XYZ file of C-alpha atoms in Angstrom:
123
model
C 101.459 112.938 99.419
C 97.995 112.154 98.412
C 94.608 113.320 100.596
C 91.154 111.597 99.814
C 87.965 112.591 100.690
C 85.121 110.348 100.558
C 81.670 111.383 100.244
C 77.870 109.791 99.055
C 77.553 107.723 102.201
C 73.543 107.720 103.940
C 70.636 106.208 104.922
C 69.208 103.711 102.911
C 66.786 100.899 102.833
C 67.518 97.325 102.338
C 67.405 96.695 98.141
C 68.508 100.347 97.282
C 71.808 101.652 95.785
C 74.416 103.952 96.740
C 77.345 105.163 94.895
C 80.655 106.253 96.989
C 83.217 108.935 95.574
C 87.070 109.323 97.081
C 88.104 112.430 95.392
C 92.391 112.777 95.343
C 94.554 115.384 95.350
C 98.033 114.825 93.360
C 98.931 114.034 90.346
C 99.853 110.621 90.864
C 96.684 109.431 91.276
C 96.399 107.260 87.913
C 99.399 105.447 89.148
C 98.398 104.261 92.937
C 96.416 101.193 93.576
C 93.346 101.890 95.301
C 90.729 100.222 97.160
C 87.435 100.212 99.383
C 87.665 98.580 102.843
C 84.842 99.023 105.607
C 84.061 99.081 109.223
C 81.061 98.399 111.312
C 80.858 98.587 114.656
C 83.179 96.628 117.478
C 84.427 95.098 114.130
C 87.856 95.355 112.097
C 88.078 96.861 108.764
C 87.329 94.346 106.455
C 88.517 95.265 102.465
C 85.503 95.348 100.390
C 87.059 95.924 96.414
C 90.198 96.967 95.063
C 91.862 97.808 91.066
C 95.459 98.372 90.287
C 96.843 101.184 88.398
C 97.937 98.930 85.697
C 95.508 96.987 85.142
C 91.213 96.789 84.285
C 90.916 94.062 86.756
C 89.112 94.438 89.654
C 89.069 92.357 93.282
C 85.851 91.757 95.597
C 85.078 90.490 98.954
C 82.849 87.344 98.469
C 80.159 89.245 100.516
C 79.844 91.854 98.036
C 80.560 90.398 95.034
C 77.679 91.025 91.899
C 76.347 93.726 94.238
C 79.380 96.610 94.482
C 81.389 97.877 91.282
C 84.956 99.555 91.875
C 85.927 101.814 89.374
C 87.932 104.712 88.689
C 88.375 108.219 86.515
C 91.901 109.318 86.144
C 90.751 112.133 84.688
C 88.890 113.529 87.501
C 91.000 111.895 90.267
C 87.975 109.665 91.665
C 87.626 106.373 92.528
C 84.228 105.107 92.723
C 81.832 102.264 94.463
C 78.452 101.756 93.058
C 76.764 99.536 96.066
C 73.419 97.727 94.685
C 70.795 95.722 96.551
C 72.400 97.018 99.601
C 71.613 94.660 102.905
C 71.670 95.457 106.274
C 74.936 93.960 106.677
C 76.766 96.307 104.874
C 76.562 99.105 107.653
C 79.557 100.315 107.955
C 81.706 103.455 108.087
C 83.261 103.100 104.361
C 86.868 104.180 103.560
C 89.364 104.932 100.408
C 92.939 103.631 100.217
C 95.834 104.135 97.965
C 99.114 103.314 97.677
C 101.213 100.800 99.191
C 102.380 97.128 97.793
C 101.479 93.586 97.879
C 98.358 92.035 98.584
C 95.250 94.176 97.617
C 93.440 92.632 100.669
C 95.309 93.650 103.297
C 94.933 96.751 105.015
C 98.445 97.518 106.228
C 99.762 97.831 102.795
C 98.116 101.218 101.728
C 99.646 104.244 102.587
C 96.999 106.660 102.461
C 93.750 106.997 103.749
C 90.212 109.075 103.744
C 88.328 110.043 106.583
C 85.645 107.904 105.894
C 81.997 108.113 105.004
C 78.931 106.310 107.118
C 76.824 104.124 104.963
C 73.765 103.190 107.189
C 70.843 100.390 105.643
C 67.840 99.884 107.583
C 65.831 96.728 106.849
């Protein structure tokens, strides 16, 4: 069983940064895959970035590409997002996800979930 806990979400204006944490209990963390995925409003949760436990490579949504960096410590048992020249479009209520198999993308593959952390950018 694995709990995350997102936190660093706010209010920001249009061309600042933010950088998301998903602390994890367990200590299986360094083996999960883990990813990013967001929600705005009347919208679905779209997947934003994702790494595997195996591997440095990392995944983006075009829309964020060159502007968000997933990364992870092992160590501590965080995953990270550093969001730069932030836009009004990426409002959103931002989650963690680990676990799970197959495509990175999709959100019915992971297994566990955070609560969730609002992310609001005014323009």
């Amino acid at each position: 069983q694995v709990q995350l806990v997102e936190s660093g979400g706010g209010l920001v204006q249009a061309g600042d940064s933010l950088r998301l944490s998903c602390a994890a209990s367990g200590r299986t963390f360094s083996t999960y895959d883990m990813a990013w995925f967001r929600q705005a409003p009347g919208k679905e949760r779209e997947f934003v970035a994702a790494l595997r436990w195996f591997s440095p490579s990392t995944y983006y949504a075009d829309s964020v590409k060159g502007r968000f960096t997933i990364s992870r410590d092992n160590a501590k048992n965080t995953l990270y997002l550093q969001m730069n020249s932030l836009k009004p479009e990426d409002t959103a209520v931002y989650y963690c996800a680990a676990g799970g198999r197959g495509t990175l993308v999709v959100v019915n593959r992971y297994d566990y979930w955070g609560q969730g952390t609002q992310v609001t950018v005014s323009s």
